[in-house]
Coordinates of C-alpha atoms in Angstrom, one line a residue:
Chain A
M1 CA -25.4 53.7 63.7
S2 CA -25.2 50.0 64.4
A3 CA -28.0 49.4 61.9
D4 CA -25.6 50.2 59.2
R5 CA -23.1 47.5 60.1
P6 CA -23.2 44.1 58.4
T7 CA -25.5 41.7 60.2
P8 CA -23.5 38.6 61.1
R9 CA -24.9 35.8 58.8
R10 CA -24.1 33.1 61.3
T11 CA -25.7 33.3 64.7
P12 CA -23.3 32.5 67.5
T13 CA -23.8 28.9 68.4
G14 CA -25.3 27.9 71.7
A15 CA -24.9 30.5 74.5
A16 CA -21.6 31.8 73.3
V17 CA -21.1 35.5 74.0
L18 CA -18.8 37.5 71.7
R19 CA -16.5 39.7 73.9
P20 CA -16.4 43.1 72.3
E21 CA -12.8 43.8 73.4
L22 CA -11.7 40.6 71.6
T23 CA -13.6 41.7 68.5
E24 CA -11.7 44.9 68.7
S25 CA -8.3 43.1 68.9
I26 CA -9.2 40.9 65.9
A27 CA -10.3 44.0 63.9
E28 CA -6.9 45.6 64.5
A29 CA -5.1 42.5 63.4
V30 CA -7.3 42.3 60.3
L31 CA -6.4 45.9 59.4
D32 CA -2.7 45.4 60.1
E33 CA -2.7 42.2 57.9
L34 CA -4.5 44.0 55.1
A35 CA -2.1 46.9 55.2
E36 CA 0.9 44.6 55.1
H37 CA -0.2 41.9 52.7
G38 CA -3.3 43.1 50.9
Y39 CA -6.7 41.4 50.6
G40 CA -5.6 38.6 48.2
R41 CA -2.9 37.3 50.5
L42 CA -4.7 37.8 53.8
S43 CA -5.3 34.5 55.6
M44 CA -7.5 33.6 58.6
D45 CA -4.6 31.8 60.1
A46 CA -2.4 34.9 60.0
V47 CA -5.1 37.1 61.5
A48 CA -5.7 34.6 64.3
R49 CA -2.0 34.4 65.0
R50 CA -1.6 38.2 65.0
A51 CA -4.6 38.7 67.3
G52 CA -3.4 35.8 69.6
V53 CA -6.7 33.9 69.3
G54 CA -7.8 30.6 67.8
K55 CA -9.4 30.5 64.3
S56 CA -12.7 29.6 66.0
A57 CA -12.8 33.1 67.5
L58 CA -12.8 34.4 64.0
Y59 CA -15.4 32.0 62.6
R60 CA -17.7 32.6 65.6
R61 CA -17.9 36.2 64.4
W62 CA -17.7 36.0 60.6
P63 CA -18.5 33.1 58.3
S64 CA -15.8 34.0 55.8
K65 CA -12.7 36.1 55.1
Q66 CA -14.8 38.5 53.0
D67 CA -17.4 39.0 55.7
M68 CA -14.7 39.6 58.2
V69 CA -12.9 42.2 56.1
V70 CA -16.0 44.0 55.1
D71 CA -17.3 44.2 58.6
V72 CA -13.9 45.4 60.0
V73 CA -13.7 48.1 57.2
S74 CA -17.3 49.1 57.9
R75 CA -16.7 49.5 61.6
L76 CA -13.8 51.8 60.9
S77 CA -15.4 53.7 58.0
V78 CA -19.0 54.4 58.9
P79 CA -18.4 56.2 62.2
L80 CA -15.8 58.4 60.5
A81 CA -18.6 59.7 58.2
D82 CA -20.5 61.2 61.1
V83 CA -20.2 65.0 61.0
P84 CA -22.2 67.5 63.1
D85 CA -24.9 69.8 61.6
T86 CA -23.2 73.2 61.6
G87 CA -26.2 75.0 60.2
S88 CA -24.1 76.3 57.2
L89 CA -23.8 74.6 53.8
R90 CA -20.1 75.6 53.4
D91 CA -19.2 74.5 57.0
D92 CA -21.1 71.2 56.6
L93 CA -19.3 70.5 53.3
L94 CA -15.9 71.4 54.8
A95 CA -16.5 69.2 57.8
T96 CA -17.5 66.4 55.5
L97 CA -14.4 66.8 53.3
R98 CA -12.2 66.8 56.4
A99 CA -13.9 63.6 57.6
V100 CA -13.3 62.0 54.2
L101 CA -9.7 63.0 54.4
D102 CA -9.4 61.6 57.9
W103 CA -10.9 58.3 56.6
L104 CA -8.6 58.0 53.6
D105 CA -5.5 59.0 55.5
H106 CA -6.2 56.9 58.6
P107 CA -2.9 55.3 59.3
R108 CA -4.3 51.8 59.4
F109 CA -6.3 52.4 56.2
R110 CA -4.1 54.2 53.7
S111 CA -3.3 51.2 51.5
V112 CA -6.4 49.1 52.5
L113 CA -9.0 50.8 50.4
P114 CA -7.0 50.9 47.1
D115 CA -6.3 47.2 47.6
L116 CA -9.9 46.3 48.3
L117 CA -11.1 48.3 45.3
A118 CA -8.6 46.7 43.0
E119 CA -9.7 43.3 44.2
A120 CA -13.4 44.3 43.8
V121 CA -13.0 44.8 40.1
R122 CA -12.4 41.1 39.8
T123 CA -14.8 40.0 42.6
P124 CA -18.3 41.4 42.2
A125 CA -19.5 39.9 45.6
L126 CA -16.8 41.9 47.4
A127 CA -17.8 45.1 45.4
D128 CA -21.4 44.5 46.4
A129 CA -20.6 43.9 50.1
L130 CA -18.4 47.0 50.3
A131 CA -21.1 49.1 48.7
K132 CA -23.7 47.8 51.1
H133 CA -21.8 48.0 54.3
V134 CA -19.3 50.9 53.7
G135 CA -20.4 53.0 50.7
E136 CA -24.1 53.3 51.3
P137 CA -24.1 54.1 55.0
R138 CA -21.5 56.7 54.4
R139 CA -23.4 58.1 51.5
L140 CA -26.6 58.5 53.6
R141 CA -24.7 61.0 55.7
G142 CA -23.8 63.1 52.7
A143 CA -27.4 63.0 51.5
A144 CA -28.6 64.3 54.9
L145 CA -26.2 67.3 54.5
L146 CA -27.9 68.1 51.2
D147 CA -31.4 67.6 52.7
R148 CA -30.6 70.1 55.4
G149 CA -29.4 72.6 52.8
V150 CA -32.6 72.2 50.7
A151 CA -34.7 72.6 53.9
R152 CA -32.8 75.9 54.7
G153 CA -33.2 77.1 51.1
D154 CA -29.4 77.1 50.5
V155 CA -29.3 74.1 48.1
R156 CA -31.0 73.8 44.7
A157 CA -33.7 71.1 44.9
D158 CA -33.1 70.1 41.2
L159 CA -29.6 68.7 41.7
D160 CA -28.5 65.3 40.5
R161 CA -27.6 64.0 43.9
E162 CA -25.6 61.1 42.5
V163 CA -23.3 63.7 40.9
V164 CA -23.0 66.0 43.9
L165 CA -22.4 63.1 46.4
D166 CA -19.7 61.7 44.1
L167 CA -18.0 65.1 43.9
I168 CA -17.5 65.1 47.7
A169 CA -15.4 61.9 48.2
A170 CA -14.1 61.4 44.6
P171 CA -11.6 64.3 44.3
L172 CA -10.0 63.4 47.6
Y173 CA -9.7 59.7 46.7
W174 CA -8.4 60.6 43.2
R175 CA -5.9 63.0 44.5
L176 CA -4.5 60.9 47.4
R177 CA -4.8 57.4 45.9
G178 CA -4.9 58.0 42.2
R179 CA -2.6 61.0 41.6
H180 CA -0.6 60.6 44.8
V181 CA -0.5 64.4 45.5
P182 CA -1.3 66.0 48.9
V183 CA -4.6 67.5 49.9
T184 CA -3.7 70.8 51.5
P185 CA -6.0 72.9 53.8
D186 CA -6.2 75.5 50.9
Y187 CA -7.3 72.7 48.5
L188 CA -10.1 71.7 50.9
E189 CA -11.3 75.3 51.2
N190 CA -11.3 75.8 47.5
L191 CA -13.1 72.5 46.9
A192 CA -15.7 73.5 49.5
D193 CA -16.1 76.9 47.6
A194 CA -16.4 75.1 44.3
L195 CA -19.1 72.7 45.7
V196 CA -21.0 75.6 47.2
S197 CA -21.1 77.5 43.9
M198 CA -22.3 74.3 42.2
V199 CA -25.1 73.4 44.6
S200 CA -26.2 76.8 45.8
A201 CA -29.7 77.9 45.2
A202 CA -29.5 80.7 42.6
P203 CA -31.8 82.5 40.2
P204 CA -32.8 79.9 37.5
G205 CA -30.6 80.1 34.4
A206 CA -27.9 82.2 36.1
S207 CA -25.5 79.3 36.4
R208 CA -25.3 78.6 32.7
E209 CA -24.8 82.2 31.6
G210 CA -21.5 81.7 30.0
D211 CA -22.4 78.7 27.9
G212 CA -23.8 79.8 24.5
A213 CA -23.7 76.6 22.6
S214 CA -25.7 73.9 24.5
Chain B
M1 CA 1.9 64.0 21.4
S2 CA 5.0 61.8 21.3
A3 CA 6.7 64.3 23.5
D4 CA 4.6 63.2 26.4
R5 CA 5.7 59.6 26.2
P6 CA 8.4 58.3 28.4
T7 CA 11.8 58.7 26.8
P8 CA 13.5 55.2 26.7
R9 CA 16.3 55.5 29.2
R10 CA 18.5 53.0 27.3
T11 CA 19.5 53.8 23.8
P12 CA 19.3 50.9 21.4
T13 CA 22.7 49.3 21.2
G14 CA 24.6 49.4 17.9
A15 CA 22.4 49.8 14.8
A16 CA 19.4 47.9 16.2
V17 CA 16.2 49.3 15.0
L18 CA 13.1 48.7 17.1
R19 CA 10.2 47.5 14.9
P20 CA 7.1 49.4 15.8
E21 CA 4.8 46.5 15.1
L22 CA 6.7 44.3 17.5
T23 CA 6.5 47.1 20.1
E24 CA 2.8 47.0 19.6
S25 CA 2.5 43.2 20.0
I26 CA 4.6 43.4 23.2
A27 CA 2.4 46.3 24.5
E28 CA -0.7 44.1 24.0
A29 CA 0.9 41.2 25.8
V30 CA 1.8 43.6 28.7
L31 CA -1.8 44.8 29.0
D32 CA -3.2 41.2 28.8
E33 CA -0.8 40.0 31.5
L34 CA -1.6 43.0 33.7
A35 CA -5.3 42.4 33.3
E36 CA -4.9 38.7 34.2
H37 CA -2.3 38.8 36.9
G38 CA -1.9 42.4 38.1
Y39 CA 1.4 44.4 38.3
G40 CA 2.8 42.5 41.3
R41 CA 2.8 39.1 39.6
L42 CA 3.7 40.3 36.1
S43 CA 7.0 38.8 34.9
M44 CA 9.1 39.8 31.9
D45 CA 9.2 36.0 31.0
A46 CA 5.5 35.8 30.8
V47 CA 5.2 38.9 28.7
A48 CA 7.9 37.6 26.3
R49 CA 6.2 34.2 26.0
R50 CA 2.8 35.8 25.4
A51 CA 4.2 38.2 22.7
G52 CA 6.2 35.3 21.1
V53 CA 9.5 37.2 21.5
G54 CA 12.7 36.7 23.4
K55 CA 13.3 38.7 26.6
S56 CA 16.0 40.7 24.8
A57 CA 13.3 42.2 22.7
L58 CA 11.8 43.6 25.9
Y59 CA 15.0 44.8 27.4
R60 CA 16.0 46.5 24.1
R61 CA 12.9 48.7 24.6
W62 CA 12.7 49.1 28.4
P63 CA 15.3 48.8 31.1
S64 CA 12.9 47.4 33.7
K65 CA 9.4 46.0 34.3
Q66 CA 8.3 49.4 35.7
D67 CA 9.5 51.3 32.7
M68 CA 7.8 48.8 30.4
V69 CA 4.5 49.0 32.2
V70 CA 4.4 52.7 32.6
D71 CA 5.3 53.3 28.9
V72 CA 2.7 50.8 27.7
V73 CA 0.0 52.4 29.9
S74 CA 1.1 55.9 28.7
R75 CA 0.9 54.9 25.1
L76 CA -2.7 53.7 25.7
S77 CA -3.8 56.5 28.0
V78 CA -2.4 59.8 26.6
P79 CA -3.9 59.7 23.1
L80 CA -7.3 58.9 24.6
A81 CA -7.2 62.3 26.4
D82 CA -7.1 64.1 23.0
V83 CA -10.5 65.8 22.5
P84 CA -11.4 68.3 19.8
D85 CA -12.0 72.0 20.5
T86 CA -15.8 72.3 20.1
G87 CA -15.9 76.0 20.8
S88 CA -18.4 75.4 23.7
L89 CA -17.5 75.0 27.4
R90 CA -20.2 72.4 28.0
D91 CA -19.5 70.4 24.8
D92 CA -15.7 70.5 25.6
L93 CA -16.4 69.2 29.1
L94 CA -18.8 66.5 27.8
A95 CA -16.3 65.3 25.2
T96 CA -13.6 65.2 27.9
L97 CA -15.8 63.2 30.3
R98 CA -16.7 60.8 27.5
A99 CA -13.0 60.4 26.7
V100 CA -12.2 59.7 30.4
L101 CA -15.0 57.1 30.4
D102 CA -13.6 55.5 27.2
W103 CA -10.2 55.3 28.9
L104 CA -11.4 53.8 32.2
D105 CA -13.7 51.4 30.5
H106 CA -11.2 50.4 27.8
P107 CA -11.5 46.5 27.8
R108 CA -7.8 46.0 28.1
F109 CA -7.6 48.6 30.9
R110 CA -10.5 48.1 33.2
S111 CA -8.7 46.3 36.0
V112 CA -5.2 47.6 35.2
L113 CA -5.4 51.1 36.6
P114 CA -6.9 50.1 40.0
D115 CA -4.1 47.5 40.3
L116 CA -1.4 50.0 39.4
L117 CA -2.7 52.6 41.8
A118 CA -2.9 50.1 44.7
E119 CA 0.7 49.1 44.0
A120 CA 1.7 52.7 43.8
V121 CA 0.6 53.4 47.4
R122 CA 3.5 51.1 48.4
T123 CA 5.9 52.0 45.6
P124 CA 6.5 55.7 45.3
A125 CA 8.7 55.4 42.2
L126 CA 5.8 53.8 40.4
A127 CA 3.5 56.6 41.6
D128 CA 6.0 59.2 40.3
A129 CA 6.4 57.5 36.9
L130 CA 2.6 57.2 36.5
A131 CA 2.2 60.8 37.4
K132 CA 4.9 61.9 34.9
H133 CA 4.0 59.8 32.0
V134 CA 0.2 59.3 32.3
G135 CA -1.3 61.8 34.7
E136 CA 0.5 65.0 33.7
P137 CA 0.2 64.7 29.9
R138 CA -3.5 63.9 30.3
R139 CA -4.0 66.8 32.7
L140 CA -2.4 69.3 30.2
R141 CA -5.3 68.6 27.9
G142 CA -7.8 69.4 30.6
A143 CA -5.9 72.6 31.4
A144 CA -6.1 73.6 27.7
L145 CA -9.9 73.2 27.8
L146 CA -10.0 75.7 30.7
D147 CA -7.6 78.1 29.0
R148 CA -9.9 78.1 26.0
G149 CA -12.9 78.9 28.2
V150 CA -11.1 81.7 30.0
A151 CA -10.1 83.2 26.6
R152 CA -13.7 83.0 25.4
G153 CA -14.9 84.6 28.7
D154 CA -16.9 81.5 29.6
V155 CA -14.7 80.4 32.5
R156 CA -13.9 82.2 35.7
A157 CA -10.2 83.2 35.7
D158 CA -10.0 82.9 39.5
L159 CA -10.6 79.1 39.7
D160 CA -8.4 76.7 41.6
R161 CA -7.5 74.6 38.6
E162 CA -6.3 71.8 40.8
V163 CA -9.8 71.4 42.1
V164 CA -11.6 71.8 38.7
L165 CA -9.3 69.3 36.9
D166 CA -9.7 66.8 39.7
L167 CA -13.4 67.1 39.4
I168 CA -13.4 66.0 35.7
A169 CA -11.7 62.5 36.1
A170 CA -12.3 61.9 39.8
P171 CA -16.1 61.2 39.8
L172 CA -15.9 58.8 36.9
Y173 CA -13.0 56.8 38.5
W174 CA -14.7 56.9 41.9
R175 CA -18.0 55.7 40.4
L176 CA -16.6 53.0 38.2
R177 CA -13.7 51.7 40.2
G178 CA -14.5 52.8 43.7
R179 CA -18.3 52.5 44.0
H180 CA -18.7 50.0 41.1
V181 CA -21.9 51.7 39.8
P182 CA -22.4 52.5 36.1
V183 CA -21.9 55.9 34.5
T184 CA -25.0 56.5 32.4
P185 CA -25.4 59.1 29.6
D186 CA -27.7 61.1 31.9
Y187 CA -25.0 61.1 34.6
L188 CA -22.5 62.5 32.1
E189 CA -24.9 65.2 31.0
N190 CA -25.7 66.2 34.7
L191 CA -22.0 66.1 35.6
A192 CA -21.2 68.4 32.7
D193 CA -24.0 70.8 33.8
A194 CA -22.7 70.7 37.4
L195 CA -19.2 71.5 36.2
V196 CA -20.4 74.3 33.9
S197 CA -22.3 75.9 36.8
M198 CA -19.1 75.6 38.9
V199 CA -16.7 77.2 36.5
S200 CA -18.9 79.6 34.5
A201 CA -18.0 83.2 34.6
A202 CA -20.8 84.9 36.6
P203 CA -21.3 88.2 38.5
P204 CA -18.9 88.3 41.5
G205 CA -20.5 87.0 44.7
A206 CA -23.5 85.5 42.9
S207 CA -22.2 82.0 43.4
R208 CA -22.2 82.1 47.2
E209 CA -25.6 83.7 47.5
G210 CA -27.1 80.9 49.6
D211 CA -24.4 80.6 52.1
G212 CA -24.8 82.9 55.0
A213 CA -22.2 81.6 57.4
S214 CA -18.8 81.7 55.7

């Protein structure tokens, strides 16, 4: 798992050892500052003050605000994408959907992702860093779910995986942070059913039966 | 179509007539200010200056910044959701997906929606107004597409429409404004195919064939 986290670009100077519990306190301060003020107005000073450390403790860990924020968001986000192999396509999908919901509704994270994504429209380097350290590691876990289904014979091998993987996280994000309507347990069940009927291995041609014109 | 637009809450005083071409110029100024500065930093003064009008021209039209922004975004967004009835489920879906793409990639609008949605996490009144004047009128058009399919016998009548309608706009928003990766013509075709296989009327039970555990 740690291979998915951003590699610090600056090696700690000399023999300095980074205390993990201090990194954890700083990470909590970063998330709280992000939630309260957003990425644009977040300052290294405020994070240091909130964590009760000097700014040097921050710069020993991350060379810049962007690296700090992306690493902290990655440390929160990537482990939340780990779901067990249940042996069933529908149960794997449902577990993954619940994990996405836990991520998006994480109390420290609710407003953080929309802020970061809005900022990323204007800041391509931030968009790239979020994709590399948050999006891609999370997506690998979704791809593994599909691989297991193909291996079991449950999942069509000819799927456009870009489409299917988008359809797992996208509706929950759109609903919670775009439309601002709740995701109920029934909704998750019905979404899992819809995804199962989309990806299930079925006799060729059967899935487009109703469509006469294309 | 005009029934979907927000009704101005303040009636023009006296015999004042609101010139439509002036409303149009102000709307362009609002979008340009939103794109440059975001919702939080948008001021009525800056909009008036940019449009070359007095602030009274704004307040004659909208009682507040929020009403102004939501109305302007509604006027841009709702007409872009109108797609013709092609008579085919797949072609209707594809036309709708292209219309969503045109909306999200509209040059004046690219960064506007992510900003507004980030702000809406903190401002429930803004979230409600966007839902009422942008989300719901657009969604009615998607629902009409499904109604036509059910009437033709192409679309399963037992669908959870909340799920299906989310799956039309959500993947494009997630891809463009969440993951920051392009939507190619192939992607749109494959997404249309995936949605067709999800919603198509098919023999009962056929769609869950591969799923032994649920």
